[in-house]
PDB file of C-alpha atoms in Angstrom:
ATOM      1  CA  UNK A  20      26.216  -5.954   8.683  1.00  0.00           C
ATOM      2  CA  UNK A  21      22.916  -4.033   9.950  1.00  0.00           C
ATOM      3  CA  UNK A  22      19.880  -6.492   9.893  1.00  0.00           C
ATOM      4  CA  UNK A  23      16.063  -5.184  10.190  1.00  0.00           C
ATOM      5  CA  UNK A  24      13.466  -7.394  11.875  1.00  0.00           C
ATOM      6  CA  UNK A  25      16.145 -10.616  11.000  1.00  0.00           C
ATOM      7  CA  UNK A  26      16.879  -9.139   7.448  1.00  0.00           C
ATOM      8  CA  UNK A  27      20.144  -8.640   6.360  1.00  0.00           C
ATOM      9  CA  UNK A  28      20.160  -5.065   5.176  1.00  0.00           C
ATOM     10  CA  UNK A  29      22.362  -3.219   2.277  1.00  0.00           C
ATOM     11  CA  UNK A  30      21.738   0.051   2.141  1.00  0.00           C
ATOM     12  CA  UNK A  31      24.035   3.877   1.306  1.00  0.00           C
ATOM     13  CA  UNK A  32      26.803   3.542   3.844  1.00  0.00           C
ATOM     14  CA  UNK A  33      25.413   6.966   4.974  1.00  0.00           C
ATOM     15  CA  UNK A  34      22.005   4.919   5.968  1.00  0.00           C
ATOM     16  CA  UNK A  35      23.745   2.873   7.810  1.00  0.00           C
ATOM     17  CA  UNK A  36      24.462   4.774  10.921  1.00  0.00           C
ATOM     18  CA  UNK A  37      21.119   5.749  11.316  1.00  0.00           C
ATOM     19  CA  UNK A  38      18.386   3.965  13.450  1.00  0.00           C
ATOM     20  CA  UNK A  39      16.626   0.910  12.419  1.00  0.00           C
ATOM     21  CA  UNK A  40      13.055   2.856  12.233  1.00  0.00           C
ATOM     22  CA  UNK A  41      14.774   5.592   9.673  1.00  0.00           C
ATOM     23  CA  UNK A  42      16.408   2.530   7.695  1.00  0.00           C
ATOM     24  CA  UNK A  43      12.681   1.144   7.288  1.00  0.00           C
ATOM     25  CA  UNK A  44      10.924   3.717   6.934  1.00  0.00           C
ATOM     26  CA  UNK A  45      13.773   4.632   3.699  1.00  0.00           C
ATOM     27  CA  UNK A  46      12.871   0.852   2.344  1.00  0.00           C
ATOM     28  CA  UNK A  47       9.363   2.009   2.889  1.00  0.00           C
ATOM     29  CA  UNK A  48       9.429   4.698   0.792  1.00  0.00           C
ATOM     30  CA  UNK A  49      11.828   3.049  -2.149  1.00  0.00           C
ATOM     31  CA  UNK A  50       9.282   0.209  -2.237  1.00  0.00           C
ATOM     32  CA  UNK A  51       6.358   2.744  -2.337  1.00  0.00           C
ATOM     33  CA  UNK A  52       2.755   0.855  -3.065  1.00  0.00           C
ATOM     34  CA  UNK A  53       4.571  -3.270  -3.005  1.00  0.00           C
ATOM     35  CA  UNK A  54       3.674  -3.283   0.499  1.00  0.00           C
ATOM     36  CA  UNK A  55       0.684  -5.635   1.120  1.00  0.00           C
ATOM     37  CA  UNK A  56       1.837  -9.211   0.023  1.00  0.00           C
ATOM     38  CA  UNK A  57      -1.569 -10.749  -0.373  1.00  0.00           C
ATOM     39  CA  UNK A  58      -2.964  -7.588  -2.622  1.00  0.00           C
ATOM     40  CA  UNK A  59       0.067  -8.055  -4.623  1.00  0.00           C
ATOM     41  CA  UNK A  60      -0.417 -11.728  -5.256  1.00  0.00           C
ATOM     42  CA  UNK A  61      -3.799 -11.582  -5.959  1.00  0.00           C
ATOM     43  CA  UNK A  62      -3.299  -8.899  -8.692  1.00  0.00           C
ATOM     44  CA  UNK A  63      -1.176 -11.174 -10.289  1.00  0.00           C
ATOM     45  CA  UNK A  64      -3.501 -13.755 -10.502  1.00  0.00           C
ATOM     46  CA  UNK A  65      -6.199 -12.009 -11.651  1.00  0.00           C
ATOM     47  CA  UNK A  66      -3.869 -10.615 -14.570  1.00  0.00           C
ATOM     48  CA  UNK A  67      -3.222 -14.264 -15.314  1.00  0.00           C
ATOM     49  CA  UNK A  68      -6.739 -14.637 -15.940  1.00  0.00           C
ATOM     50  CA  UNK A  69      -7.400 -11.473 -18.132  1.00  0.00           C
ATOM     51  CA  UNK A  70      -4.610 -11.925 -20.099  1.00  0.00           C
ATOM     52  CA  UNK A  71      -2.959 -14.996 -19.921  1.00  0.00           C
ATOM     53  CA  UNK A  72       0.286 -15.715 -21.491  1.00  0.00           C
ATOM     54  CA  UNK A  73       2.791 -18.241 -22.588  1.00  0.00           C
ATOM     55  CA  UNK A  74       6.317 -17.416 -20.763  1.00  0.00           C
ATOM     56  CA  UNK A  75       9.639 -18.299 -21.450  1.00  0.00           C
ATOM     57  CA  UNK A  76      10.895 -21.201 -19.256  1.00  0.00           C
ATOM     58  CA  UNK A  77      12.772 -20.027 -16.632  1.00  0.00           C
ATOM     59  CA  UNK A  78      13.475 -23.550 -14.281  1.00  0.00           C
ATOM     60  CA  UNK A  79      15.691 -25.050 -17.133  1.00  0.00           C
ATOM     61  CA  UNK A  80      18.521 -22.668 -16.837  1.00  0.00           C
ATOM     62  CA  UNK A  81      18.091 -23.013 -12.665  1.00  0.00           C
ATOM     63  CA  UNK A  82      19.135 -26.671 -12.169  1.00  0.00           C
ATOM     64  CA  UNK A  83      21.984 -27.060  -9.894  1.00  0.00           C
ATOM     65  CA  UNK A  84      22.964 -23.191 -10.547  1.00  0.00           C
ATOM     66  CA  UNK A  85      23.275 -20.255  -7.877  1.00  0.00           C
ATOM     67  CA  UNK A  86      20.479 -17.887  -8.249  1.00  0.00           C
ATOM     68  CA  UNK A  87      19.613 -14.283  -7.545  1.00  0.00           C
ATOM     69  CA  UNK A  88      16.223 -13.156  -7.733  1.00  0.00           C
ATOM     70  CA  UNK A  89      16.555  -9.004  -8.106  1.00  0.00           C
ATOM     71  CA  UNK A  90      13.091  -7.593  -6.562  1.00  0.00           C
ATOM     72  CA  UNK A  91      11.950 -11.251  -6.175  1.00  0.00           C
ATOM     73  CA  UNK A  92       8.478  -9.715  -4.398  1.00  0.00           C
ATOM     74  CA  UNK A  93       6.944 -11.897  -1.832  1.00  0.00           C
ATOM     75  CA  UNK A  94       7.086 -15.467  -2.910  1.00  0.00           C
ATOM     76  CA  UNK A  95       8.584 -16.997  -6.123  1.00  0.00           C
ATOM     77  CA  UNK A  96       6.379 -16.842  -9.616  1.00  0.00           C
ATOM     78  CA  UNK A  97       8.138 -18.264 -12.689  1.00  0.00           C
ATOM     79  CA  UNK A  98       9.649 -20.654 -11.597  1.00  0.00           C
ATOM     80  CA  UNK A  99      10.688 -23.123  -9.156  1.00  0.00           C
ATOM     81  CA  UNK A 100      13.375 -22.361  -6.952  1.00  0.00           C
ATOM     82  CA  UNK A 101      13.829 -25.980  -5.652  1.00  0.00           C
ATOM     83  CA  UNK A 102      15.969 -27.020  -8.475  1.00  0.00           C
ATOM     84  CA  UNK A 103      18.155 -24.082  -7.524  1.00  0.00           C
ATOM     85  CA  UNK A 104      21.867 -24.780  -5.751  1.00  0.00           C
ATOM     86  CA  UNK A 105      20.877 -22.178  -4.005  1.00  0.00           C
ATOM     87  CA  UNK A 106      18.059 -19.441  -4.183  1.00  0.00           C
ATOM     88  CA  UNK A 107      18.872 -15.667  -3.420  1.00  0.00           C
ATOM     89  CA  UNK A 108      16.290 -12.876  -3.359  1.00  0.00           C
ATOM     90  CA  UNK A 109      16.857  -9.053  -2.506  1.00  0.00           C
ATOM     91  CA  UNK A 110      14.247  -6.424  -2.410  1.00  0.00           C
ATOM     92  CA  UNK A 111      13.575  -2.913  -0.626  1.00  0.00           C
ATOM     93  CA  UNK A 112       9.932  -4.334   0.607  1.00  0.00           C
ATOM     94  CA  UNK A 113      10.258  -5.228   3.882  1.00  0.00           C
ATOM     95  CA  UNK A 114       6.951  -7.098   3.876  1.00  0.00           C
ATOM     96  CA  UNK A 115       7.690  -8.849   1.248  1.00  0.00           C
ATOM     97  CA  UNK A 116      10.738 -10.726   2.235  1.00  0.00           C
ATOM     98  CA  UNK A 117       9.364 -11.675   5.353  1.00  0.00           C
ATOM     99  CA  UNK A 118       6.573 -13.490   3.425  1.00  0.00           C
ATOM    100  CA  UNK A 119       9.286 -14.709   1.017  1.00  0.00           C
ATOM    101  CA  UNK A 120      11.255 -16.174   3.919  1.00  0.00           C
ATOM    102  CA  UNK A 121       8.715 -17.618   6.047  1.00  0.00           C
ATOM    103  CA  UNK A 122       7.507 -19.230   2.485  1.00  0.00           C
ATOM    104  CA  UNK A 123      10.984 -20.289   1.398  1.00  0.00           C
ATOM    105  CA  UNK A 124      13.442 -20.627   5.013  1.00  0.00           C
ATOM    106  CA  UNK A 125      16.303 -22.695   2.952  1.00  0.00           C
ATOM    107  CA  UNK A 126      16.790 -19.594   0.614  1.00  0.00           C
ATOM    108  CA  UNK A 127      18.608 -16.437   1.345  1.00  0.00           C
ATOM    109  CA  UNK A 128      16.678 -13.030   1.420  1.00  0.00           C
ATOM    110  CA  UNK A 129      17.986  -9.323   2.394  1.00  0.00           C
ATOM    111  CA  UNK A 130      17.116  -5.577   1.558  1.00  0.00           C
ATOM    112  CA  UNK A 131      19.538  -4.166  -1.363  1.00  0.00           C
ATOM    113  CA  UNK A 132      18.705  -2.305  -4.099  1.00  0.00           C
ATOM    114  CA  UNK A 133      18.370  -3.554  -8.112  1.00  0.00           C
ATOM    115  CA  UNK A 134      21.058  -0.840  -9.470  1.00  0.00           C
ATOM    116  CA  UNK A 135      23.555  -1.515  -6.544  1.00  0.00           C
ATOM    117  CA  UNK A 136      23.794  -5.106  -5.978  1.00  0.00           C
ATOM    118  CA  UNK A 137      25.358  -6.149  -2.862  1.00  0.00           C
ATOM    119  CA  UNK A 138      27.549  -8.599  -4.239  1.00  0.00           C
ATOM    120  CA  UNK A 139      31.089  -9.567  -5.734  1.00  0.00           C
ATOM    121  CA  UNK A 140      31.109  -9.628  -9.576  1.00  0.00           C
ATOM    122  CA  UNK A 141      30.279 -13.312 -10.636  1.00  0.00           C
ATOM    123  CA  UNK A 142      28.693 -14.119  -7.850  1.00  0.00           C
ATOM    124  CA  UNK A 143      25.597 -16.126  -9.157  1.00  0.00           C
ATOM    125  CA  UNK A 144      25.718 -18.682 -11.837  1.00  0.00           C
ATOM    126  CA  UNK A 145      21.598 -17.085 -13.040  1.00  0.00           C
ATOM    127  CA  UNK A 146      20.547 -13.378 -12.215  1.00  0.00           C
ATOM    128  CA  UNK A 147      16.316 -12.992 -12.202  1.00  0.00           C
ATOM    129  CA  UNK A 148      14.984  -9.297 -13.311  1.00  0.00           C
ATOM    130  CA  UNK A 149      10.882 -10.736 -13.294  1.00  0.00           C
ATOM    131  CA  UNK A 150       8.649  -7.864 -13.896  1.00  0.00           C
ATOM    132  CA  UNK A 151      10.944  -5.212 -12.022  1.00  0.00           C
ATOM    133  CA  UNK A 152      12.659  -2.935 -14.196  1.00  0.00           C
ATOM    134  CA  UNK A 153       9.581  -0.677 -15.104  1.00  0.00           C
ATOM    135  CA  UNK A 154       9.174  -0.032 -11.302  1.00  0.00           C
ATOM    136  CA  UNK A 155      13.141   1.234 -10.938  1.00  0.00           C
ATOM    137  CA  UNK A 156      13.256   4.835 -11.437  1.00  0.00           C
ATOM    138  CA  UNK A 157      17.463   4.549 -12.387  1.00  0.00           C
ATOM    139  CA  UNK A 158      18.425   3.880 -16.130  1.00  0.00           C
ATOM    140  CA  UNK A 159      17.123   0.131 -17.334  1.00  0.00           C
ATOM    141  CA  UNK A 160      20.954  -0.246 -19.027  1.00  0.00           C
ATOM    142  CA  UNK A 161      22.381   0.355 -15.815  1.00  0.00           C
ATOM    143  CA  UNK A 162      20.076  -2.525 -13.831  1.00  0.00           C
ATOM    144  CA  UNK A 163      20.815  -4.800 -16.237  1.00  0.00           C
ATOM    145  CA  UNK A 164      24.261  -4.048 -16.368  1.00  0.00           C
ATOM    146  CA  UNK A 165      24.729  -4.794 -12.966  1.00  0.00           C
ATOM    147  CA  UNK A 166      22.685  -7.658 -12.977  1.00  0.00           C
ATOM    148  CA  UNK A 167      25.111  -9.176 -15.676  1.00  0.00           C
ATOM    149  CA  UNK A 168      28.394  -8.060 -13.236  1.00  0.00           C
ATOM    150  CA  UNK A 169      27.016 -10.694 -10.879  1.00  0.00           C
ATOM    151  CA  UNK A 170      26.237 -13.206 -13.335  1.00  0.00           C
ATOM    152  CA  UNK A 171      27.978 -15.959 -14.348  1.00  0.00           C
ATOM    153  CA  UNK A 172      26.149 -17.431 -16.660  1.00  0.00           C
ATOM    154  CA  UNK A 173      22.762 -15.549 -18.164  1.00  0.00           C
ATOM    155  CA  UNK A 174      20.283 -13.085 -16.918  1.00  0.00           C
ATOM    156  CA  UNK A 175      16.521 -13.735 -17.170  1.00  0.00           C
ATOM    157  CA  UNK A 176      14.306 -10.638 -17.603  1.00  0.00           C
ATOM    158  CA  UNK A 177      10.932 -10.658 -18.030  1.00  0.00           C
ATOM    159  CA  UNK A 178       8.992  -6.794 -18.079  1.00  0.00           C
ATOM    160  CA  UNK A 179       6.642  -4.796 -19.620  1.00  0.00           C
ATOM    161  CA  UNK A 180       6.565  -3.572 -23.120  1.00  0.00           C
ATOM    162  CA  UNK A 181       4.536  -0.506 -24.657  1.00  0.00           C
ATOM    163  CA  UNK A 182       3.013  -0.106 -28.146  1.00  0.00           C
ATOM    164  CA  UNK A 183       4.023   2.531 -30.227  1.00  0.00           C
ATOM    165  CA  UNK A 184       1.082   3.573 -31.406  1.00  0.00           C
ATOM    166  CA  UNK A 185      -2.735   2.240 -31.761  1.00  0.00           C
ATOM    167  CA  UNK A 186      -5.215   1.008 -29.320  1.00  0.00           C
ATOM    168  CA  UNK A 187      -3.145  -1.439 -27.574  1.00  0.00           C
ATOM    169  CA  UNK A 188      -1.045   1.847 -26.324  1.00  0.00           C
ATOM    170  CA  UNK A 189      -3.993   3.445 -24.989  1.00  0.00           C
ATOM    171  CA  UNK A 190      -5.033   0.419 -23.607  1.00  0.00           C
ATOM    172  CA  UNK A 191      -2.191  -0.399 -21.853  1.00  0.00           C
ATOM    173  CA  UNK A 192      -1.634   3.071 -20.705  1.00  0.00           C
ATOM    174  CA  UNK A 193      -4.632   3.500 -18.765  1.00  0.00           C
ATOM    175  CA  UNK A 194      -4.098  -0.172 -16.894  1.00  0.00           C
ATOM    176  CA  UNK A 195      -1.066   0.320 -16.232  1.00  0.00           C
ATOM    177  CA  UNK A 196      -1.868   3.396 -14.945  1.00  0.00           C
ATOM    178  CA  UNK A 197      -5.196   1.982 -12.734  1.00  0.00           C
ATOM    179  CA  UNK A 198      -3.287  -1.105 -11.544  1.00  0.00           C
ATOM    180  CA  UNK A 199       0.729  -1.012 -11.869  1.00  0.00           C
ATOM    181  CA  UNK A 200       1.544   2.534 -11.413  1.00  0.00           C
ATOM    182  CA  UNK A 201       5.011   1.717 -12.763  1.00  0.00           C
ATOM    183  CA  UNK A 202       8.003   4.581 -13.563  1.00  0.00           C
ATOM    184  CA  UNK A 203       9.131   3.772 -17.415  1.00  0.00           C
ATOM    185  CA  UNK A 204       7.553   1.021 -19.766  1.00  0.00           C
ATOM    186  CA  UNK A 205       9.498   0.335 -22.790  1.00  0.00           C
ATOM    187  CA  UNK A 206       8.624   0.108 -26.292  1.00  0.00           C
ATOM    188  CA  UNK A 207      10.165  -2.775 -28.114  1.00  0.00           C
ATOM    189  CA  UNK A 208      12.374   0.317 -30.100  1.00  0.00           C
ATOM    190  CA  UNK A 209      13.350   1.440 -26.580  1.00  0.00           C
ATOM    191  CA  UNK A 210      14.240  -1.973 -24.780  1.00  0.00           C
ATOM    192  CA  UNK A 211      16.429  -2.200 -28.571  1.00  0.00           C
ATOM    193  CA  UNK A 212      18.457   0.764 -27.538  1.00  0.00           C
ATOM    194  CA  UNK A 213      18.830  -0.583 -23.942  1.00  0.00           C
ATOM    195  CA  UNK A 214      19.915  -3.841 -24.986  1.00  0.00           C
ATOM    196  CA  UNK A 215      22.193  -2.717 -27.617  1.00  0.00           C
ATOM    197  CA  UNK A 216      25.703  -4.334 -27.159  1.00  0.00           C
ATOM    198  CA  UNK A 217      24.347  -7.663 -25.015  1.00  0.00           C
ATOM    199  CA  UNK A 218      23.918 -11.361 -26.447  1.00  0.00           C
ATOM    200  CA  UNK A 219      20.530 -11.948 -26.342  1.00  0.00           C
ATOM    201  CA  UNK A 220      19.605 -15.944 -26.407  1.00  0.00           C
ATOM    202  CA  UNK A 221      16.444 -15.886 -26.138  1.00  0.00           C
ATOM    203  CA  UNK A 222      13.205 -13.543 -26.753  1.00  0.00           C
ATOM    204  CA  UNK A 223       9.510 -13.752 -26.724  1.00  0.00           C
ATOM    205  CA  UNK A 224       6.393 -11.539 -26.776  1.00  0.00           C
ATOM    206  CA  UNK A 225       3.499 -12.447 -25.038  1.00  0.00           C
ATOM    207  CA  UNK A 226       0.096 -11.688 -23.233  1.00  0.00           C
ATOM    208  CA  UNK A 227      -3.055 -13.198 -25.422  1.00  0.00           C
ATOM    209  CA  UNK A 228      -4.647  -9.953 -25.655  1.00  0.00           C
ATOM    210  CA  UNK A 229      -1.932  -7.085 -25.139  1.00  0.00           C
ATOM    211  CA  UNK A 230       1.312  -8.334 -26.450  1.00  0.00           C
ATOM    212  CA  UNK A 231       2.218  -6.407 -22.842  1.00  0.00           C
ATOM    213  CA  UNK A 232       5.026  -8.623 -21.709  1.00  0.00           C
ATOM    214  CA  UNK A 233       8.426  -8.851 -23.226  1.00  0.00           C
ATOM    215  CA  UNK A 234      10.719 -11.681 -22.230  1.00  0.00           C
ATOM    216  CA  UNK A 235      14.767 -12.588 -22.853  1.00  0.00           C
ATOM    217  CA  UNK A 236      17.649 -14.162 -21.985  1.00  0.00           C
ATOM    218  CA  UNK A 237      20.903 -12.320 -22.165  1.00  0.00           C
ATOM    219  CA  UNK A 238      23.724 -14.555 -22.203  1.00  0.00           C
ATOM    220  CA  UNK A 239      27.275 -14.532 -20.205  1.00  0.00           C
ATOM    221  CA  UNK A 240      29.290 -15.092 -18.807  1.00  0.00           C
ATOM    222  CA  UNK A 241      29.338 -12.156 -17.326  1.00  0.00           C
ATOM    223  CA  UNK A 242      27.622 -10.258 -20.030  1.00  0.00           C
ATOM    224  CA  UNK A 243      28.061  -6.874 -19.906  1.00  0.00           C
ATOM    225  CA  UNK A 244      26.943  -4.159 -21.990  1.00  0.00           C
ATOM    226  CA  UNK A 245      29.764  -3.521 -24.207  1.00  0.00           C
ATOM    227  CA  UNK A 246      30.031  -6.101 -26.601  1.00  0.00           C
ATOM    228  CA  UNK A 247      30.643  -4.529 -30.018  1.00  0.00           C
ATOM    229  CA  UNK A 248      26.768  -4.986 -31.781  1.00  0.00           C
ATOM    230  CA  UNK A 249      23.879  -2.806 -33.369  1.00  0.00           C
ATOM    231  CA  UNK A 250      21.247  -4.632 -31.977  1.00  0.00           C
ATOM    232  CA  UNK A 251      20.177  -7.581 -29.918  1.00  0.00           C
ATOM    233  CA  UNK A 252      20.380 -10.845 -31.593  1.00  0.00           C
ATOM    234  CA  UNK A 253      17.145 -12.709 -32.070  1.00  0.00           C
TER     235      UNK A 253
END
């Protein structure tokens, strides 16, 4: 297995011939702006100030399971990863899991990529998707997808969601546009049709002032997307 500055690194078998400084600069460029650790945390918090919100608990469903945290970023938000059996997190920011790691040494962090996940179907009892999917330029179906081939039990997501029409849209639009800079934000009609076929367990809307953040629970095991439905349960 190739490892970059201690990292255990998944990457296109045709990557993995190359030099170290080609393999980094690749993660470099898939990871684009989510560079700078300390800009990224602080942008967080400030959003937790301007629009606070009331999330889903994630550390129930964590107790004594095997987690994987899919672009877990540079330390953990949402949760607490100490209840955890054990703690996973992948991500194609080098900077980031170095942070993550120095913050978190009993927990187990390498370089892979959300739409091919690096591991054996069933391989983690809870799979984590926390504000990632609007950065991933592949098809949100297929992330999730994979995320529930390595699930055993549930997957978590929590992302943003766009109005379909009104102020809020604009609104939203031009932040995300100043501050995220993500690739795709779904309307709740979209995330429908991306979600169609999974058992959803649990789903909220939230963000005081925006209604920006969607957040549910698809349930396993090993839930896939092909489960004869029209919609997401709610």
């Amino acid at each position: 297995m190739p490892t970059l500055r201690g990292l255990p690194v998944f990457v296109p078998e045709a990557a993995t011939a190359i030099e170290a400084t080609s393999v980094e600069q690749e993660l470099a460029r898939s990871a684009g702006r989510f560079q700078g650790a300390r800009r990224y945390s602080l942008e967080k918090a400030v959003m937790e100030v301007l629009n606070p919100k009331e999330d889903l608990p994630i550390t129930p469903y964590l107790i004594g399971r095997e987690v994987l945290d899919v672009a877990c970023g540079p330390d953990v938000y949402h949760y607490d990863a100490r209840v955890a059996a054990l703690h996973a997190g992948i991500d194609v920011s080098v900077p980031f899991l170095l942070q993550a790691a120095a913050i978190r040494p009993a927990s187990f962090f390498a370089c892979a990529y959300a739409h091919r996940l690096p591991f054996v179907d069933g391989a983690f009892d809870v799979v984590l998707l926390l504000q990632a999917m609007h950065h991933l330029p592949q098809s949100h179906r297929q992330i999730l997808t994979e995320a529930c081939r390595v699930a055993r039990e549930r997957v978590i997501v929590y992302d943003h969601l766009q109005s379909s029409s009104g102020p809020k849209r604009w609104l939203k639009t031009v932040w995300w546009r100043l501050a995220d800079r993500g690739v795709r934000y779904n309307t709740e009609t979209e995330w429908r049709a991306v979600l169609k076929g999974f058992e959803i367990e649990a789903w909220r809307v939230t963000g005081r002032h925006l209604d920006n953040i969607l957040e549910f629970v698809v349930a396993g095991p090993g839930a896939c997307g092909d489960q004869p439905s029209d919609e997401p349960r709610r």
